[in-house]
Amino acid sequence: MRRSARTFWLFVGPFVAGLLVFTYVPIGWSTYLSFFDAHNTVAPTDFVGLANYVDVLTDGEFLGSVSTFTVFAAFIIPTTTALALALALLVNRIRFARTFFRSVFFLPFACSYVVASLVWKMSLFSGVDSGVVNTVFGWFGGEPQAWIGTVDPPLYWVVLVTVRLWLQLGFYMILFIAALQRIPGNLYEAAWIDGASPRQAFRHITLPGLRGTLIAVLTLNLINAYQAFDEFYNILGDSRGYPPFARPPLVYLYYTSLGSGGQDLGRGSAGAVVLALVIALVTLLTGRVFRRSQ
Amino acid sequence: MGAELNRRSFLVVAGLLGLAACGSDTGREGSAAGTLRHWYHAYGEDGVQDAVRRYAAAYPGAKVEVQWNPGDYDSKIVTALQNSAVPDVFEAQLKVDWVRQKQVVPLDDLLGDTRDDFVRTLLDSQTVDGKLYGIPQAIDTQILYYRPSLLEKAGVTPPKTLDELVEAVKRLDTGSVRGLFAGNDGGVAVLTGPLLWSAGLDFLSRDGKAPGFDDARAAMVFGKLRELNQGGLLLGSPTDWSDPGAFVNGLAAMQWTGLWNLPKITAALGGDVGVLPFPRLDMAGDESVPVGAYSAMVNARSADVAAAKAYVKWLWVEKTDYQTEFATAFGAHLPARQSLAAKTAQNGPGREVVEFVTRSGRIAAPARWSSRANLALSDAVSRIAREGADAAGELGTALDVARDEIARLDR
């Protein structure tokens, strides 16, 4: 008993310590900072109560950014989930080169967000005639477009959404494949004997079998959508600034409070706490919706 | 049992030692007392790193260790200044918060009778409340490059006013060669300052106590950027404004970019290069070039502030040969001192730029202009120029944020 407890801590201890030091302490510290005027310091003395929260919650730009990304989440989460599930079903069904396809679709997940963003920005979607997408457009008689620079219509979303899908689909696909393989094959056989159509089998066997994974994928997606930073920053922003559109909340906080310019750590922390609460709230809501639909 | 306890306590001790090692890894250990740590950001030009290491090794007063910092240098400095004695000396653009938090020390006494020799705008940009906190190392500026042959072909003269610029950009645009490139954001990041100055306005009022663009002319001048964005501007270039790529590859007839690109541009285009300051809106405004550059500063938490100051004085005030080499040998910058700049500027575009800087140089990033105020203004300019939003309303929002920030800095 004592020996197993010791083994437990030996294996779990380093992980728990890492989690404490690098996750929970910073979260706690950040919450602490959010109640102080913490300009350029992590050891503030000037307690300001809820002033930082009032400040971010009355800041139209911050609220605008949160609502933009609520809309973004409402679009990107179903899209990512549906496409990842479709890919998983396809890859799971094919008889030949299954490992090959699985690897090919998973590979982008191993690519750095920064690298992918730069490829999308400078090569695929560059605004000059010789950009890859503009070249393909040209074959069909299309006019070259400044994909990232065009505000009306907001073509930059095409760039941002495609790079995100390319980077993330593979990972969710793997989760779905793992779950698909856990569904017992005899259920399908029984359904087939009973004369169920493929659609019915999907609706009544596959989907219920994926339920746990589906909730996990949706939740991960949700957190990812609100915490968007890397590809947005690298495609639309630079050290000198970021346009006022398609600006994730974290990018906004980075420029105004946490980045190189203004180290207003109290206000930045308050914004981060608000964002965490929004994510928690939306996660709870989706969880509730799922439970009801059960 | 005893052996096991020992093993456990060994693990505990080892773990604690590991943590302690992480905790104390501030770079303070391992170098002899009296060593000065000097930080630079990673200059893109070849040879700069070797040069600054050579300067440091030549300092007779103390051992100086140079640290070269690739990546997000500005954030690194901000973090280091909050609680570390390292670096002792570093290059940066002054932020007023650093002065308020007493993270940097005044350096007025280092200049002596050389004060008048430094380009005035540069000293002003490193001064807060009458005290100087950084010794300018070089001059960086941005200018309007143009291809005289393309202008001639389009029947356009080099623009002297903003309206002429707008007109020229439209006439130079042939579809495959655009009229002007000023960044993929339509000029919002780099032209906001020059546009304000062209209308006789600024980021901050002269005394720094109020925003400098609380004026109907601001809406008018940003309306001109809207006109530029509606036709003739190159957007979506593979490289951004800070790179000469778009201009030398013939994607645009004019480009707003740094003086640092002059060698590459003349190498590629030979004599077919002209330079201009940003034109004025009308006679109530000024033509301008933004001026800025990293300056040498001393960390107030340095273990030996006096030694650090002595080193800065030696390198950036006394060693004029190093200063000239640093500014001119690796890319096109100008020495921060007029006597040296005049000597190094030969003929051609370089000489004209020296004149622009002395006659029309403006502070690109005032220390009292906070990043939050800057983001609010650039949001407004972006919406006006790129989305056609109502100028007065957008600028009103930016003015509110700027006033809040100014009030905070004076608290």
XYZ file of C-alpha atoms in Angstrom:
705
model
C 0.000 0.000 0.000
C 2.693 2.462 1.040
C 4.883 1.220 -1.745
C 2.153 1.741 -4.344
C 1.461 5.219 -2.961
C 5.123 6.038 -3.327
C 5.181 4.711 -6.880
C 2.094 6.752 -7.616
C 3.733 9.969 -6.485
C 6.973 9.100 -8.207
C 5.186 8.907 -11.528
C 2.546 11.553 -11.005
C 4.599 13.942 -8.866
C 6.705 15.577 -11.591
C 3.620 16.114 -13.706
C 1.640 17.596 -10.808
C 4.586 19.826 -9.900
C 4.839 21.039 -13.485
C 1.121 21.657 -13.616
C 1.254 23.604 -10.352
C 4.285 25.695 -11.232
C 3.510 26.401 -14.863
C -0.295 26.426 -14.926
C -2.024 26.930 -11.580
C 0.415 29.399 -10.041
C 0.325 31.634 -13.168
C -3.489 31.437 -13.258
C -3.690 32.376 -9.599
C -1.079 35.100 -9.990
C -2.820 36.511 -13.010
C -6.115 36.622 -11.119
C -4.316 38.372 -8.251
C -2.766 40.904 -10.667
C -6.168 41.658 -12.161
C -7.163 43.451 -8.952
C -4.129 45.739 -8.984
C -2.707 48.606 -10.984
C 0.173 46.507 -12.287
C 1.892 48.682 -14.858
C 5.300 47.208 -15.633
C 5.416 45.062 -12.526
C 4.403 41.593 -11.361
C 4.550 42.598 -7.702
C 2.043 45.442 -7.585
C 1.074 47.365 -4.452
C -1.724 49.547 -5.730
C -5.012 47.674 -5.136
C -7.747 48.934 -7.442
C -10.572 46.449 -6.805
C -12.666 45.829 -9.894
C -11.384 48.841 -11.863
C -9.542 46.689 -14.394
C -12.666 44.599 -14.973
C -14.782 47.701 -15.431
C -12.158 48.956 -17.855
C -12.123 45.870 -20.095
C -15.877 45.353 -19.905
C -16.514 48.928 -21.056
C -13.879 48.722 -23.787
C -15.784 48.491 -27.058
C -12.800 47.005 -28.880
C -12.400 44.155 -26.391
C -16.114 43.362 -26.364
C -16.221 43.624 -30.143
C -13.364 41.188 -30.382
C -15.048 38.712 -28.013
C -18.277 38.888 -29.993
C -16.440 38.507 -33.326
C -14.853 35.361 -31.985
C -18.168 34.075 -30.684
C -19.414 34.262 -34.269
C -16.132 32.749 -35.452
C -16.554 29.882 -32.959
C -20.135 29.312 -34.082
C -18.840 28.861 -37.632
C -15.487 27.141 -37.191
C -16.509 24.553 -34.559
C -19.239 22.805 -36.590
C -17.111 23.113 -39.742
C -14.004 21.610 -38.173
C -15.967 18.886 -36.431
C -17.986 17.886 -39.499
C -14.968 17.850 -41.814
C -12.796 15.945 -39.323
C -15.560 13.371 -38.853
C -16.023 13.035 -42.611
C -12.288 12.532 -43.086
C -12.199 9.969 -40.296
C -15.092 7.998 -41.838
C -13.434 8.049 -45.252
C -9.979 7.062 -44.010
C -11.483 4.402 -41.767
C -13.349 2.784 -44.663
C -10.687 2.557 -47.312
C -9.051 -0.858 -47.648
C -5.642 0.087 -49.030
C -2.919 2.475 -47.838
C -4.933 3.333 -44.765
C -1.854 4.194 -42.684
C -0.561 6.332 -45.507
C -3.717 8.434 -45.685
C -3.994 8.653 -41.935
C -0.427 10.008 -41.768
C -0.910 12.380 -44.667
C -3.955 13.987 -43.095
C -2.375 14.048 -39.653
C 0.933 15.513 -40.806
C -0.169 19.196 -40.934
C -0.847 19.008 -37.188
C 2.897 18.608 -36.693
C 3.566 21.779 -38.676
C 4.269 24.974 -36.787
C 1.444 27.529 -36.858
C 3.961 30.220 -37.669
C 5.417 28.359 -40.618
C 1.986 27.500 -42.007
C 0.844 31.106 -41.582
C 3.833 32.421 -43.486
C 3.326 29.908 -46.298
C -0.337 30.912 -46.538
C 0.494 34.612 -46.376
C 3.540 34.863 -48.583
C 3.048 32.067 -51.083
C -0.484 30.680 -51.392
C -2.519 33.807 -50.789
C -0.079 36.558 -51.676
C -1.847 39.370 -53.482
C 0.420 39.539 -56.518
C -0.448 37.854 -59.821
C 2.121 35.130 -59.180
C 0.560 33.998 -55.881
C -0.550 30.361 -56.051
C -4.255 30.988 -55.530
C -4.236 33.983 -57.883
C -2.508 31.879 -60.540
C -5.179 29.189 -60.252
C -7.814 31.933 -60.318
C -6.206 33.284 -63.466
C -6.651 29.953 -65.291
C -10.389 30.390 -64.908
C -10.276 34.020 -65.941
C -10.434 35.399 -62.400
C -8.947 38.754 -61.411
C -6.013 38.594 -58.977
C -7.157 39.452 -55.459
C -5.308 40.947 -52.487
C -6.545 38.162 -50.223
C -5.188 39.519 -46.977
C -5.466 43.204 -47.790
C -9.071 43.275 -48.998
C -11.508 44.454 -46.352
C -14.667 44.647 -48.407
C -15.582 41.815 -48.948
C -13.530 40.395 -46.038
C -11.409 37.984 -48.070
C -8.898 37.620 -45.235
C -11.288 35.170 -43.569
C -10.708 32.744 -46.456
C -7.003 32.749 -45.623
C -7.515 32.481 -41.864
C -10.130 29.717 -42.027
C -8.298 27.547 -44.563
C -5.000 27.632 -42.676
C -6.762 26.740 -39.434
C -8.639 23.841 -41.020
C -5.468 22.556 -42.655
C -3.595 22.677 -39.356
C -6.273 21.225 -37.091
C -8.373 18.744 -39.057
C -5.812 15.929 -38.839
C -5.700 15.945 -35.065
C -9.466 15.753 -34.634
C -9.596 13.144 -37.395
C -7.258 10.895 -35.391
C -9.454 11.277 -32.299
C -12.489 10.269 -34.341
C -10.707 7.303 -35.948
C -9.705 6.011 -32.519
C -13.318 6.260 -31.378
C -14.655 4.651 -34.569
C -12.402 1.662 -34.033
C -13.808 1.167 -30.564
C -17.347 0.641 -31.897
C -17.905 -3.138 -32.049
C -18.231 -4.387 -35.623
C -20.993 -6.867 -34.714
C -23.359 -3.920 -34.119
C -23.068 -3.021 -37.787
C -23.473 -6.663 -38.799
C -26.627 -6.954 -36.735
C -27.972 -3.726 -38.205
C -27.170 -4.902 -41.694
C -28.997 -8.171 -41.120
C -31.956 -6.216 -39.771
C -31.961 -4.260 -43.017
C -30.743 -0.907 -41.722
C -29.582 1.566 -44.364
C -26.052 3.006 -44.069
C -27.631 6.299 -43.019
C -29.581 4.589 -40.252
C -26.467 2.746 -39.127
C -24.589 6.044 -38.928
C -27.414 7.763 -37.081
C -28.080 4.977 -34.557
C -24.729 3.224 -34.141
C -21.853 5.460 -35.200
C -23.011 8.776 -33.735
C -23.999 7.361 -30.306
C -20.687 5.486 -30.257
C -18.805 8.708 -30.895
C -20.652 10.756 -28.325
C -17.846 11.022 -25.780
C -15.276 11.894 -28.421
C -17.645 14.338 -30.040
C -18.015 16.276 -26.799
C -14.246 16.271 -26.308
C -13.637 17.509 -29.862
C -16.254 20.245 -29.530
C -14.799 21.420 -26.234
C -11.233 21.465 -27.523
C -12.426 23.311 -30.600
C -14.253 25.834 -28.507
C -11.221 26.617 -26.369
C -9.081 26.784 -29.501
C -11.444 29.208 -31.194
C -11.454 31.713 -28.326
C -7.743 31.342 -27.717
C -6.835 31.918 -31.368
C -3.559 33.776 -31.616
C -0.719 32.322 -33.670
C -2.044 32.229 -37.207
C -3.999 35.453 -36.790
C -0.987 37.322 -35.419
C 1.315 35.981 -38.103
C -1.008 36.609 -41.019
C -2.588 39.954 -40.163
C -0.314 41.487 -37.567
C 3.290 42.396 -36.928
C 5.264 44.178 -34.252
C 3.868 47.509 -35.454
C 0.218 46.716 -35.208
C -2.864 44.708 -36.064
C -5.896 45.851 -38.028
C -9.149 46.373 -36.117
C -10.867 43.419 -37.787
C -10.544 39.634 -37.212
C -8.648 40.487 -34.050
C -8.773 37.705 -31.445
C -9.280 38.840 -27.836
C -5.821 37.590 -26.868
C -4.198 39.498 -29.726
C -5.995 42.653 -28.587
C -4.811 42.143 -25.006
C -1.303 41.451 -26.291
C -1.138 44.767 -28.100
C -2.772 46.899 -25.436
C -1.671 45.367 -22.167
C 0.691 42.435 -22.346
C 3.039 42.952 -25.274
C 6.174 44.961 -25.761
C 4.495 48.335 -25.625
C 2.152 48.736 -22.700
C 2.802 46.407 -19.821
C -0.544 46.952 -18.135
C -0.539 43.525 -16.552
C -3.552 44.182 -14.307
C -5.802 45.093 -17.198
C -4.412 42.303 -19.376
C -5.027 39.770 -16.608
C -8.561 41.036 -16.103
C -9.178 40.543 -19.825
C -7.708 37.033 -19.665
C -9.916 36.143 -16.691
C -12.993 37.464 -18.505
C -12.061 35.376 -21.543
C -11.563 32.268 -19.392
C -15.006 32.834 -17.857
C -16.573 33.199 -21.306
C -14.975 29.908 -22.389
C -16.135 28.166 -19.196
C -19.649 29.518 -19.619
C -19.977 28.470 -23.259
C -18.533 25.039 -22.452
C -21.098 24.557 -19.680
C -23.893 25.650 -22.000
C -22.883 23.205 -24.743
C -22.532 20.456 -22.143
C -26.053 21.171 -20.949
C -27.445 21.150 -24.490
C -25.811 17.764 -25.096
C -27.147 16.302 -21.889
C -30.655 17.415 -22.776
C -30.403 15.946 -26.271
C -29.442 12.578 -24.834
C 13.618 1.159 5.405
C 16.446 3.489 6.147
C 17.837 2.994 2.674
C 14.463 3.791 1.149
C 14.051 6.906 3.208
C 17.453 7.994 2.063
C 16.501 7.372 -1.501
C 13.363 9.387 -1.046
C 15.165 12.227 0.626
C 17.711 12.073 -2.138
C 14.923 12.534 -4.675
C 13.433 15.403 -2.698
C 16.785 17.125 -2.398
C 17.562 16.528 -6.053
C 14.170 17.936 -7.024
C 14.637 21.010 -4.883
C 18.096 21.559 -6.274
C 16.645 21.319 -9.759
C 14.017 23.916 -8.941
C 16.583 26.142 -7.290
C 18.767 25.927 -10.356
C 15.862 27.024 -12.555
C 14.961 29.803 -10.186
C 18.376 31.372 -10.011
C 19.150 31.169 -13.688
C 19.065 34.900 -14.233
C 22.428 35.065 -15.867
C 23.908 36.694 -12.825
C 26.111 33.774 -12.003
C 29.111 32.662 -13.939
C 30.601 36.019 -14.796
C 33.154 37.817 -12.720
C 32.135 40.736 -10.547
C 32.483 44.008 -12.398
C 31.506 42.528 -15.743
C 29.021 44.637 -17.676
C 26.273 42.891 -19.651
C 25.310 44.718 -22.840
C 22.233 43.656 -24.854
C 21.505 44.308 -28.502
C 18.598 43.160 -30.647
C 19.607 41.018 -33.631
C 20.454 43.410 -36.460
C 19.700 41.901 -39.850
C 22.842 43.225 -41.505
C 25.933 41.028 -41.600
C 28.864 42.166 -39.538
C 27.071 44.190 -36.869
C 27.397 41.470 -34.250
C 31.141 41.110 -34.833
C 31.554 44.867 -34.707
C 29.765 45.401 -31.390
C 31.666 42.495 -29.827
C 34.879 44.075 -31.055
C 33.902 47.448 -29.500
C 33.071 45.763 -26.188
C 36.385 43.901 -26.135
C 38.239 47.147 -26.767
C 36.777 48.923 -23.709
C 39.602 49.478 -21.262
C 37.447 50.258 -18.209
C 35.812 46.867 -17.568
C 35.026 43.485 -19.045
C 31.928 43.775 -21.217
C 29.844 40.793 -22.319
C 27.670 41.377 -25.363
C 24.437 39.420 -25.670
C 22.799 39.211 -29.086
C 19.012 38.769 -28.804
C 17.113 37.344 -31.762
C 13.324 37.312 -31.617
C 10.915 39.571 -29.746
C 13.592 41.798 -28.228
C 11.297 44.599 -27.075
C 9.223 42.259 -24.897
C 12.378 40.716 -23.522
C 13.701 44.110 -22.443
C 10.403 45.051 -20.827
C 10.450 41.835 -18.803
C 14.104 42.129 -17.854
C 13.703 45.693 -16.625
C 10.971 44.670 -14.188
C 13.128 42.698 -11.822
C 16.568 41.919 -13.154
C 19.986 43.528 -12.772
C 20.805 42.198 -16.232
C 21.435 43.765 -18.685
C 23.500 46.635 -17.310
C 23.435 48.400 -20.668
C 20.928 47.841 -23.473
C 19.549 49.439 -26.607
C 15.893 50.392 -26.843
C 13.412 53.125 -27.621
C 12.457 54.894 -24.426
C 9.051 54.217 -22.881
C 7.688 56.681 -20.382
C 6.613 53.815 -18.092
C 10.275 52.925 -17.590
C 10.920 56.423 -16.319
C 7.879 56.365 -14.036
C 8.963 53.003 -12.588
C 12.532 54.270 -12.224
C 13.873 51.398 -14.317
C 16.324 53.543 -16.306
C 18.709 56.294 -15.201
C 19.220 59.830 -16.606
C 22.283 60.177 -18.796
C 22.434 63.968 -19.305
C 25.858 64.247 -17.664
C 27.432 61.952 -20.294
C 26.989 64.338 -23.198
C 29.018 67.357 -22.089
C 29.680 69.776 -24.926
C 28.678 67.192 -27.550
C 24.982 67.729 -26.790
C 24.507 70.231 -29.607
C 26.140 67.874 -32.074
C 23.456 65.172 -31.671
C 20.457 65.443 -33.967
C 17.969 67.340 -31.857
C 14.932 65.225 -32.736
C 16.747 62.080 -31.607
C 17.622 63.530 -28.213
C 14.056 64.784 -27.810
C 12.722 61.316 -28.521
C 14.756 59.910 -25.600
C 13.842 62.706 -23.187
C 11.082 62.662 -20.582
C 10.389 65.634 -18.297
C 13.585 67.331 -19.425
C 15.870 64.399 -18.647
C 17.693 62.318 -21.236
C 17.546 58.532 -20.762
C 19.160 57.188 -23.939
C 22.198 58.072 -26.035
C 21.143 57.790 -29.692
C 23.255 55.228 -31.524
C 22.294 56.003 -35.124
C 19.500 57.507 -37.188
C 16.856 55.346 -38.776
C 14.442 57.011 -41.092
C 11.856 56.209 -43.733
C 11.508 57.894 -47.096
C 9.508 57.738 -50.294
C 11.491 55.968 -53.023
C 10.417 56.429 -56.630
C 11.500 55.318 -60.097
C 12.154 58.510 -62.123
C 11.823 56.543 -65.388
C 8.314 55.324 -64.527
C 7.219 58.784 -63.381
C 8.488 60.281 -66.607
C 6.675 57.659 -68.645
C 3.413 58.458 -66.853
C 4.013 62.187 -67.200
C 4.127 62.701 -63.427
C 6.484 65.002 -61.522
C 7.781 63.975 -58.070
C 4.885 64.897 -55.744
C 5.339 67.932 -53.516
C 1.873 67.892 -51.959
C -0.419 65.153 -50.718
C -2.899 65.810 -53.522
C -0.111 65.454 -56.066
C 0.848 62.162 -54.418
C -2.720 60.836 -54.614
C -2.917 61.901 -58.260
C 0.519 60.431 -59.082
C -0.371 57.079 -57.500
C -3.495 56.841 -59.650
C -1.659 57.722 -62.855
C 1.289 55.404 -62.167
C -0.987 52.400 -61.600
C -0.897 50.154 -64.661
C -2.450 47.106 -63.008
C 0.678 44.961 -63.050
C 2.782 47.838 -61.658
C 0.934 49.624 -58.871
C 1.441 53.269 -58.011
C 2.649 53.012 -54.427
C 3.488 50.391 -51.825
C 3.257 51.464 -48.186
C 2.676 48.134 -46.488
C 0.080 45.413 -46.860
C -2.194 47.227 -44.415
C -2.686 50.070 -46.866
C -0.194 52.385 -45.169
C -1.970 52.513 -41.805
C 1.033 51.523 -39.686
C 3.732 53.577 -41.378
C 1.900 56.579 -42.834
C -0.199 57.648 -39.830
C 2.622 59.825 -38.453
C 3.640 61.407 -41.774
C -0.045 62.121 -42.551
C -0.544 63.880 -39.215
C 2.611 65.959 -39.735
C 1.597 66.791 -43.280
C -1.487 68.498 -41.848
C 0.518 70.296 -39.143
C -0.722 67.882 -36.472
C 1.062 65.259 -34.346
C 0.433 62.307 -32.044
C 0.722 64.579 -29.009
C 0.410 68.321 -28.510
C 3.625 70.288 -28.204
C 3.660 70.136 -24.383
C 2.663 66.455 -24.464
C -0.349 67.090 -22.210
C -3.015 66.415 -24.835
C -3.546 64.480 -28.057
C -2.155 66.367 -31.048
C -4.866 65.428 -33.534
C -7.978 66.950 -31.958
C -8.661 68.916 -35.128
C -10.982 68.703 -38.135
C -7.906 68.564 -40.380
C -7.156 65.063 -39.049
C -10.329 63.728 -40.657
C -9.380 65.512 -43.870
C -5.855 64.098 -44.054
C -6.895 60.529 -43.261
C -9.521 60.941 -45.971
C -6.555 61.246 -48.360
C -5.328 57.831 -47.202
C -8.810 56.559 -48.002
C -8.409 57.932 -51.541
C -5.059 56.142 -51.856
C -6.660 52.899 -50.673
C -9.387 53.222 -53.271
C -6.985 52.997 -56.170
C -3.373 52.554 -57.103
C -1.989 51.168 -53.839
C -0.236 47.791 -53.891
C -1.797 45.416 -51.353
C -0.918 41.800 -50.669
C 2.752 41.931 -51.607
C 4.696 38.828 -50.515
C 7.057 41.120 -48.584
C 5.995 44.014 -46.391
C 6.919 47.710 -46.411
C 10.175 47.198 -44.483
C 11.584 45.054 -47.281
C 12.633 46.536 -50.641
C 11.262 43.491 -52.520
C 8.097 45.025 -53.930
C 9.958 48.078 -55.252
C 13.021 46.378 -56.728
C 10.898 43.639 -58.292
C 8.866 46.237 -60.132
C 5.544 45.643 -58.353
C 5.184 49.356 -57.547
C 6.532 52.599 -59.005
C 6.989 54.111 -55.536
C 7.532 52.605 -52.116
C 7.610 54.009 -48.620
C 10.390 52.178 -46.796
C 13.477 52.563 -44.662
C 16.725 54.289 -45.462
C 18.298 50.938 -44.523
C 17.177 49.578 -47.900
C 19.046 52.192 -49.921
C 22.080 49.963 -50.705
C 19.893 47.106 -51.944
C 17.698 49.440 -53.956
C 20.560 51.258 -55.679
C 22.257 47.923 -56.312
C 19.143 46.655 -58.072
C 18.000 49.772 -59.893
C 21.233 51.694 -60.412
C 20.602 55.373 -61.072
C 16.852 54.965 -61.543
C 16.067 55.881 -57.929
C 14.782 59.091 -56.429
C 13.953 59.879 -52.807
C 11.412 62.239 -51.290
C 10.161 63.142 -47.837
C 6.456 62.580 -47.207
C 4.708 65.552 -48.844
C 2.703 68.210 -47.014
C -1.080 68.490 -47.146
C -0.891 72.266 -47.574
C 1.114 75.247 -46.382
C -0.170 74.811 -42.810
C 1.563 71.440 -42.646
C 5.080 70.150 -43.228
C 6.850 67.630 -45.329
C 8.414 65.058 -43.049
C 10.476 61.955 -42.467
C 9.976 59.911 -39.286
C 13.143 59.634 -37.244
C 13.926 57.060 -34.640
C 16.555 54.586 -33.625
C 17.607 52.507 -30.733
C 19.472 54.390 -28.029
C 21.856 53.093 -25.407
C 20.342 53.006 -21.903
C 21.441 51.984 -18.436
C 19.376 49.673 -16.225
C 18.665 51.328 -12.862
C 18.995 47.901 -11.177
C 22.496 47.388 -12.564
C 24.982 46.267 -9.923
C 27.229 49.170 -10.907
C 25.337 52.040 -12.526
C 28.404 54.298 -12.555
C 30.510 51.732 -14.432
C 27.690 51.143 -16.899
C 27.362 54.888 -17.519
C 31.122 55.254 -18.010
C 31.024 52.493 -20.623
C 28.080 54.086 -22.464
C 29.914 57.426 -22.445
C 33.038 55.812 -23.859
C 31.251 53.945 -26.637
C 28.421 56.241 -27.681
C 29.884 59.689 -26.916
C 33.654 59.439 -27.185
C 34.406 56.731 -29.787
C 33.239 58.600 -32.871
C 35.054 56.201 -35.213
C 33.055 53.270 -33.826
C 29.836 55.304 -34.036
C 30.448 56.096 -37.692
C 31.303 52.507 -38.516
C 28.289 51.183 -36.599
C 25.899 53.463 -38.474
C 27.302 53.256 -41.968
C 29.444 50.172 -42.571
C 26.732 47.496 -42.505
C 23.603 49.042 -43.970
C 22.511 52.566 -44.635
C 21.895 54.330 -41.373
C 23.255 57.705 -40.442
C 25.394 58.538 -37.418
C 23.340 60.236 -34.721
C 25.641 63.257 -34.718
C 25.469 65.975 -37.316
C 29.238 66.356 -37.658
C 29.610 62.641 -38.429
C 26.500 62.415 -40.619
C 27.697 65.303 -42.789
C 31.046 63.580 -43.278
C 29.585 60.216 -44.265
C 26.849 61.357 -46.617
C 28.407 61.329 -50.044
C 26.452 62.289 -53.105
C 23.138 61.108 -54.458
C 20.122 59.980 -52.465
C 22.087 59.564 -49.219
C 22.981 63.226 -49.126
C 19.388 64.265 -49.755
C 18.238 62.085 -46.871
C 20.638 63.831 -44.481
C 18.941 67.071 -45.461
C 15.464 65.589 -44.972
C 16.435 64.405 -41.506
C 17.929 67.686 -40.331
C 15.220 69.831 -41.930
C 12.070 67.710 -41.580
C 12.820 64.875 -39.141
C 9.966 64.101 -36.740
C 9.892 61.727 -33.773
C 8.470 58.447 -35.065
C 7.486 57.022 -31.675
C 7.279 59.580 -28.846
C 8.063 58.082 -25.429
C 4.854 59.543 -24.013
C 2.697 58.049 -26.785
C 1.544 54.737 -25.297
C 0.974 51.573 -27.275
C -2.677 51.540 -26.254
C -3.222 55.054 -27.572
C -1.357 54.069 -30.702
C -3.567 51.023 -31.272
C -6.700 53.148 -30.827
C -5.452 55.660 -33.396
C -4.382 52.985 -35.853
C -7.790 51.283 -35.459
C -9.441 54.590 -36.341
C -7.149 55.226 -39.316
C -7.618 51.666 -40.542
C -11.411 51.945 -40.416
C -11.372 55.330 -42.128
C -8.891 54.423 -44.846
C -9.742 50.799 -45.520
C -13.443 50.532 -44.686
C -14.592 54.077 -45.389
C -15.873 54.621 -41.845
C -16.973 58.027 -40.557
C -13.737 59.865 -39.782
C -15.001 62.204 -37.059
C -16.604 59.394 -35.068
C -13.615 57.057 -35.321
C -11.134 59.766 -34.372
C -13.346 60.768 -31.448
C -12.975 57.270 -29.981
C -9.202 57.382 -30.482
C -9.040 60.822 -28.821
C -10.863 59.474 -25.739
C -8.386 56.615 -25.349
C -5.409 58.930 -25.940
C -6.655 61.373 -23.269
C -7.107 58.524 -20.770
C -3.591 57.297 -21.434
C -2.048 60.753 -21.104
C -3.892 61.285 -17.819
C -2.605 57.924 -16.570
C 0.999 58.780 -17.412
C 0.770 61.995 -15.441
C -0.775 60.349 -12.409
